[in-house]
Coordinates of C-alpha atoms in Angstrom, one line a residue:
Chain A
X23 CA 12.5 -14.2 19.6
X24 CA 12.6 -10.9 17.7
X25 CA 15.7 -8.9 17.7
X26 CA 15.8 -5.6 19.4
X27 CA 15.4 -2.7 17.1
X28 CA 18.7 -1.0 16.5
X29 CA 19.2 2.2 14.5
X30 CA 22.5 2.4 12.7
X31 CA 23.1 5.9 14.1
X32 CA 23.1 5.0 17.8
X33 CA 24.3 1.4 17.8
X34 CA 27.7 0.5 16.8
X35 CA 28.0 -2.9 18.3
X36 CA 25.3 -4.1 20.7
X37 CA 25.6 -7.7 21.9
X38 CA 23.0 -10.0 20.2
X39 CA 20.2 -10.8 22.5
X40 CA 17.3 -13.2 22.1
X41 CA 18.7 -15.4 19.4
X42 CA 17.2 -18.9 19.1
X43 CA 19.3 -21.8 20.5
X44 CA 21.0 -23.6 17.6
X45 CA 19.1 -26.8 18.1
X46 CA 15.7 -25.1 17.9
X47 CA 16.9 -23.1 14.9
X48 CA 18.0 -26.2 13.1
X49 CA 14.7 -28.0 13.9
X50 CA 12.7 -25.1 12.6
X51 CA 14.8 -25.0 9.5
X52 CA 14.3 -28.7 8.9
X53 CA 10.5 -28.4 9.4
X54 CA 10.2 -25.5 7.0
X55 CA 12.3 -27.3 4.4
X56 CA 10.2 -30.4 4.7
X57 CA 7.0 -28.4 4.3
X58 CA 8.4 -26.6 1.3
X59 CA 9.5 -29.9 -0.3
X60 CA 6.0 -31.3 0.3
X61 CA 4.4 -28.2 -1.2
X62 CA 6.7 -28.2 -4.3
X63 CA 6.1 -32.0 -4.7
X64 CA 2.4 -31.5 -4.5
X65 CA 2.5 -28.7 -7.1
X66 CA 4.6 -30.9 -9.5
X67 CA 2.5 -34.0 -9.1
X68 CA -0.8 -32.1 -9.6
X69 CA -2.2 -32.6 -13.1
X70 CA -2.4 -29.3 -15.0
X71 CA -6.0 -28.3 -15.1
X72 CA -7.9 -27.4 -18.2
X73 CA -8.4 -23.8 -19.0
X74 CA -10.3 -23.1 -15.8
X75 CA -12.8 -20.3 -16.1
X76 CA -10.9 -18.5 -18.8
X77 CA -13.1 -19.7 -21.6
X78 CA -16.3 -18.7 -19.7
X79 CA -15.0 -15.3 -19.1
X80 CA -13.8 -14.7 -22.6
X81 CA -17.1 -15.9 -24.0
X82 CA -19.1 -13.5 -21.8
X83 CA -16.6 -10.6 -22.3
X84 CA -18.7 -8.9 -24.9
X85 CA -21.6 -8.6 -22.5
X86 CA -19.6 -7.1 -19.7
X87 CA -19.2 -3.7 -21.1
X88 CA -15.3 -3.7 -20.9
X89 CA -12.6 -5.4 -22.9
X90 CA -10.1 -6.2 -20.2
X91 CA -11.0 -9.6 -18.7
X92 CA -9.5 -8.6 -15.3
X93 CA -11.7 -5.6 -15.0
X94 CA -14.7 -7.6 -16.3
X95 CA -14.3 -10.1 -13.5
X96 CA -13.6 -7.5 -10.8
X97 CA -16.4 -5.1 -11.6
X98 CA -19.0 -7.1 -13.4
X99 CA -18.9 -10.9 -13.0
X100 CA -17.8 -10.8 -9.4
X101 CA -18.5 -7.2 -8.4
X102 CA -20.0 -8.3 -5.1
X103 CA -16.5 -9.3 -4.0
X104 CA -15.1 -6.0 -5.0
X105 CA -17.8 -4.2 -3.1
X106 CA -16.9 -6.1 0.0
X107 CA -13.2 -5.4 -0.7
X108 CA -14.0 -1.6 -0.8
X109 CA -15.9 -2.0 2.5
X110 CA -12.9 -3.7 4.1
X111 CA -10.7 -0.8 2.9
X112 CA -13.2 1.7 4.5
X113 CA -13.0 -0.2 7.8
X114 CA -9.2 -0.1 7.7
X115 CA -9.4 3.6 7.1
X116 CA -11.8 4.1 10.1
X117 CA -9.5 2.1 12.3
X118 CA -6.5 4.1 11.2
X119 CA -8.1 7.6 11.6
X120 CA -6.1 9.4 14.2
X121 CA -7.7 10.7 17.4
X122 CA -9.7 13.9 17.0
X123 CA -7.2 16.6 17.9
X124 CA -8.2 19.0 15.2
X125 CA -11.5 20.8 14.9
X126 CA -13.9 19.4 12.4
X127 CA -14.8 22.9 11.1
X128 CA -11.3 23.6 9.8
X129 CA -10.8 23.3 6.1
X130 CA -9.7 20.1 4.4
X131 CA -6.3 21.4 3.2
X132 CA -4.3 24.2 4.7
X133 CA -1.5 25.9 2.8
X134 CA 1.2 27.5 4.8
X135 CA 3.0 30.0 2.6
X136 CA 5.5 30.9 5.3
X137 CA 7.0 27.4 5.6
X138 CA 10.0 26.7 3.3
X139 CA 9.8 23.3 1.6
X140 CA 13.2 23.6 0.1
X141 CA 14.1 23.9 -3.6
X142 CA 14.3 20.1 -4.3
X143 CA 11.0 19.4 -2.7
X144 CA 9.1 22.2 -4.4
X145 CA 10.5 21.5 -7.8
X146 CA 10.0 17.8 -7.5
X147 CA 6.4 18.5 -6.5
X148 CA 5.8 20.8 -9.4
X149 CA 6.9 18.2 -11.9
X150 CA 5.9 15.0 -10.4
X151 CA 2.5 15.6 -8.8
X152 CA 0.6 16.6 -11.9
X153 CA 2.2 13.8 -13.9
X154 CA 1.2 11.3 -11.3
X155 CA -2.3 12.5 -11.1
X156 CA -2.7 12.4 -14.9
X157 CA -1.1 8.9 -14.9
X158 CA -3.7 7.9 -12.3
X159 CA -6.5 9.2 -14.5
X160 CA -5.1 7.3 -17.5
X161 CA -4.8 4.1 -15.5
X162 CA -8.4 4.4 -14.6
X163 CA -9.5 5.1 -18.1
X164 CA -7.3 2.4 -19.7
X165 CA -8.6 -0.2 -17.2
X166 CA -11.5 -0.9 -19.6
X167 CA -9.2 -2.1 -22.4
X168 CA -5.8 -3.2 -20.9
X169 CA -4.2 -3.7 -17.5
X170 CA -5.0 -1.0 -15.1
X171 CA -8.0 -0.1 -13.1
X172 CA -9.3 1.5 -9.9
X173 CA -6.8 0.0 -7.5
X174 CA -3.7 0.9 -9.5
X175 CA -5.0 4.4 -10.3
X176 CA -5.8 4.9 -6.6
X177 CA -2.3 3.8 -5.6
X178 CA -0.7 6.2 -8.1
X179 CA -2.8 9.1 -6.9
X180 CA -2.0 8.2 -3.3
X181 CA 1.6 8.4 -4.2
X182 CA 1.1 11.9 -5.5
X183 CA -0.8 12.7 -2.3
X184 CA 2.1 11.5 -0.2
X185 CA 4.5 13.6 -2.2
X186 CA 2.3 16.7 -1.7
X187 CA 1.7 16.2 2.0
X188 CA 5.4 15.4 2.8
X189 CA 5.9 19.0 1.7
X190 CA 5.6 21.1 4.9
X191 CA 3.6 23.7 3.1
X192 CA 0.5 21.6 2.8
X193 CA -1.4 19.9 5.5
X194 CA -4.6 17.9 5.4
X195 CA -7.3 17.9 8.1
X196 CA -8.3 14.3 8.6
X197 CA -11.2 15.2 10.9
X198 CA -13.0 17.4 8.4
X199 CA -16.2 16.4 6.7
X200 CA -14.7 16.5 3.2
X201 CA -12.0 14.0 4.1
X202 CA -14.6 11.6 5.5
X203 CA -16.7 12.1 2.4
X204 CA -13.8 11.3 0.2
X205 CA -13.0 8.1 2.3
X206 CA -16.6 6.7 2.0
X207 CA -17.6 7.9 -1.5
X208 CA -16.4 4.7 -3.1
X209 CA -18.5 2.4 -1.0
X210 CA -21.6 4.7 -1.1
X211 CA -21.5 5.0 -4.9
X212 CA -21.0 1.3 -5.3
X213 CA -23.9 0.3 -3.1
X214 CA -26.2 3.0 -4.5
X215 CA -25.5 2.1 -8.1
X216 CA -26.0 -1.6 -7.1
X217 CA -29.5 -0.8 -5.9
X218 CA -30.1 1.6 -8.9
X219 CA -29.4 -1.1 -11.4
X220 CA -31.5 -3.5 -9.4
X221 CA -34.5 -1.3 -10.3
X222 CA -33.9 -2.0 -13.9
X223 CA -32.7 -5.6 -13.9
X224 CA -34.2 -6.9 -10.6
X225 CA -30.9 -8.2 -9.3
X226 CA -28.5 -6.4 -7.0
X227 CA -25.4 -5.3 -9.0
X228 CA -26.5 -6.8 -12.2
X229 CA -25.9 -4.1 -14.7
X230 CA -28.1 -3.6 -17.7
X231 CA -25.9 -4.5 -20.7
X232 CA -26.5 -1.2 -22.5
X233 CA -25.1 1.0 -19.8
X234 CA -22.6 -1.5 -18.2
X235 CA -19.5 0.3 -19.5
X236 CA -20.6 3.7 -18.2
X237 CA -21.7 2.2 -14.8
X238 CA -18.4 0.4 -14.4
X239 CA -16.4 3.6 -15.1
X240 CA -18.6 5.6 -12.7
X241 CA -18.1 3.1 -9.9
X242 CA -14.4 2.8 -10.6
X243 CA -13.9 6.6 -10.5
X244 CA -15.5 6.8 -7.1
X245 CA -13.6 3.7 -5.9
X246 CA -10.3 5.3 -7.1
X247 CA -11.0 8.4 -5.0
X248 CA -11.7 6.4 -1.9
X249 CA -8.7 4.0 -2.4
X250 CA -6.3 7.0 -2.9
X251 CA -7.6 8.7 0.2
X252 CA -7.4 5.5 2.3
X253 CA -3.8 4.8 1.2
X254 CA -2.9 8.4 1.9
X255 CA -4.6 8.3 5.3
X256 CA -2.5 5.2 6.1
X257 CA 0.7 7.1 5.4
X258 CA -0.4 10.3 7.1
X259 CA -1.6 8.5 10.2
X260 CA 1.7 6.7 10.6
X261 CA 3.8 9.8 9.8
X262 CA 1.8 11.7 12.5
X263 CA 1.3 14.9 10.6
X264 CA -1.9 15.7 12.4
X265 CA -0.1 16.9 15.6
X266 CA 1.6 19.7 13.6
X267 CA -1.7 20.8 12.1
X268 CA -2.9 21.6 15.6
X269 CA 0.3 23.2 16.8
X270 CA 0.3 26.2 14.6
X271 CA -3.4 26.5 14.0
Chain B
X1 CA 19.3 -22.6 -22.0
X2 CA 17.6 -19.6 -23.3
X3 CA 17.9 -16.0 -22.1
X4 CA 14.5 -16.1 -20.4
X5 CA 15.7 -19.1 -18.3
X6 CA 18.6 -17.1 -17.0
X7 CA 16.3 -14.1 -16.4
X8 CA 14.0 -16.3 -14.3
X9 CA 16.9 -17.7 -12.3
X10 CA 18.2 -14.2 -11.7
X11 CA 14.8 -12.9 -10.6
X12 CA 14.2 -15.9 -8.2
X13 CA 17.8 -15.6 -6.8
X14 CA 17.5 -11.8 -6.5
X15 CA 14.2 -11.8 -4.7
X16 CA 15.3 -14.6 -2.3
X17 CA 18.6 -12.8 -1.5
X18 CA 16.7 -9.5 -0.9
X19 CA 14.3 -11.3 1.4
X20 CA 17.2 -12.8 3.3
X21 CA 19.0 -9.5 3.6
X22 CA 15.8 -7.8 4.7
X23 CA 15.1 -10.3 7.5
X24 CA 18.6 -10.6 8.8
X25 CA 19.9 -7.1 8.6
X26 CA 20.5 -5.2 11.9
X27 CA 20.1 -1.9 10.3
X28 CA 16.4 -0.9 9.9
X29 CA 17.1 1.4 7.0
X30 CA 19.0 -1.3 5.1
X31 CA 16.2 -3.8 5.8
X32 CA 13.6 -1.4 4.4
X33 CA 15.7 -0.7 1.3
X34 CA 16.0 -4.5 0.8
X35 CA 12.3 -4.9 1.2
X36 CA 11.6 -2.3 -1.5
X37 CA 14.2 -4.0 -3.8
X38 CA 12.4 -7.3 -3.2
X39 CA 9.1 -5.7 -4.1
X40 CA 10.7 -4.6 -7.4
X41 CA 12.0 -8.1 -8.1
X42 CA 8.6 -9.5 -7.4
X43 CA 7.1 -6.9 -9.8
X44 CA 9.4 -8.2 -12.6
X45 CA 8.4 -11.8 -11.7
X46 CA 4.7 -10.9 -12.2
X47 CA 5.6 -9.3 -15.5
X48 CA 7.3 -12.5 -16.5
X49 CA 4.1 -14.3 -15.6
X50 CA 2.2 -11.9 -17.9
X51 CA 0.1 -10.6 -15.0
X52 CA 0.4 -6.9 -15.7
X53 CA -2.4 -5.8 -13.4
X54 CA -0.7 -7.5 -10.4
X55 CA 2.7 -6.1 -11.5
X56 CA 1.4 -2.5 -11.5
X57 CA -0.3 -3.0 -8.1
X58 CA 2.8 -4.6 -6.6
X59 CA 5.1 -1.9 -7.8
X60 CA 2.8 0.9 -6.6
X61 CA 1.7 -0.6 -3.3
X62 CA 4.1 -3.4 -2.4
X63 CA 7.3 -1.5 -3.2
X64 CA 6.3 2.2 -3.2
X65 CA 3.6 2.8 -0.6
X66 CA 4.7 0.1 1.9
X67 CA 8.3 1.4 1.7
X68 CA 7.1 4.9 2.5
X69 CA 5.0 3.6 5.3
X70 CA 7.9 1.6 6.8
X71 CA 10.2 4.6 6.5
X72 CA 7.8 6.9 8.3
X73 CA 7.2 4.3 11.0
X74 CA 11.0 4.1 11.4
X75 CA 11.1 7.8 11.9
X76 CA 8.3 7.5 14.5
X77 CA 10.1 4.8 16.3
X78 CA 13.2 6.9 16.4
X79 CA 11.2 9.9 17.8
X80 CA 9.7 7.8 20.6
X81 CA 13.1 6.3 21.4
X82 CA 14.7 9.7 21.7
X83 CA 11.8 10.9 23.9
X84 CA 12.2 7.9 26.1
X85 CA 15.9 8.4 26.4
X86 CA 15.6 12.1 27.3
X87 CA 12.8 11.2 29.8
X88 CA 15.1 8.7 31.5
X89 CA 17.9 11.1 31.6
X90 CA 15.7 13.7 33.3
X91 CA 14.4 11.3 35.9
X92 CA 17.9 10.1 36.5
X93 CA 19.1 13.7 37.2
X94 CA 16.2 14.2 39.5
X95 CA 17.1 11.1 41.5
X96 CA 20.7 12.1 41.8
X97 CA 19.6 15.6 42.8
X98 CA 17.4 14.2 45.6
X99 CA 20.3 12.1 46.8
X100 CA 22.4 15.2 47.0
X101 CA 19.8 17.0 49.1

């Protein structure tokens, strides 16, 4: 059913293999079209609902500790969902961790001065990486007032990390203790602060109103670090940089 | 017909075209580029829907990170393909050598 993978460089004209017969293709097309028509019809015929939960959220917004409704829902009203989301991310990271080929005792990041990254790479890194990291911090901070937040900030910082570790001079040791700590800090802090606020309010993850804003920022900061590390790990695991770490160790 | 109507039509048409090109292109690099372009179109659509949070996440993860991931997987696939090919060649030489003996 799926086409063979062909790289442009080594395939000029390969005969097409594995194409669906025309009749089946037409049948599939008709079925999908009918389903789409039904879906669009259902959407159009559905009566537009009232405001939904928007009013409830905006009426409770001043108690949440933040001014952005999205952040309020994510980290206060429905923080349990976000907690589980972070846990899912950690599981993904654990699954994606490459096999242990590097000693645990080696440091987190190794700098190889001898390798030449090239002029473009090094200058790009010099300008872009600090900017991206500052932008990530800004995103995290601004999440309380306007669009932004932990996930967006984490993605930006992960982008900076990819840029840094695409450079041949820098390599990260994914087996080291520090890397694992960075991966799991988000979930740990989230659960710990969930229990800590339970001491005060008696309910898991129910923040005391006075400190809500500070607690949310604290959790978000830890979550940002973990999200950034997880996304970076996804890239590094696929790119297979760990083999090189070992080679010239 | 206002400007925003044409903008919406452009965004819908653009993203659908990019999705089509991505799915039906034979060249992996072209498919990945089209995927990233589709991500950017979808980002603009989220902005049109006033969902800035989702737009930022889509731009950073949907277009940027996934694009980088796909590109590096492509490089990995190429590496294994090259390895396989060289392995086959070597075994082929051995076989022919044996026949000679």
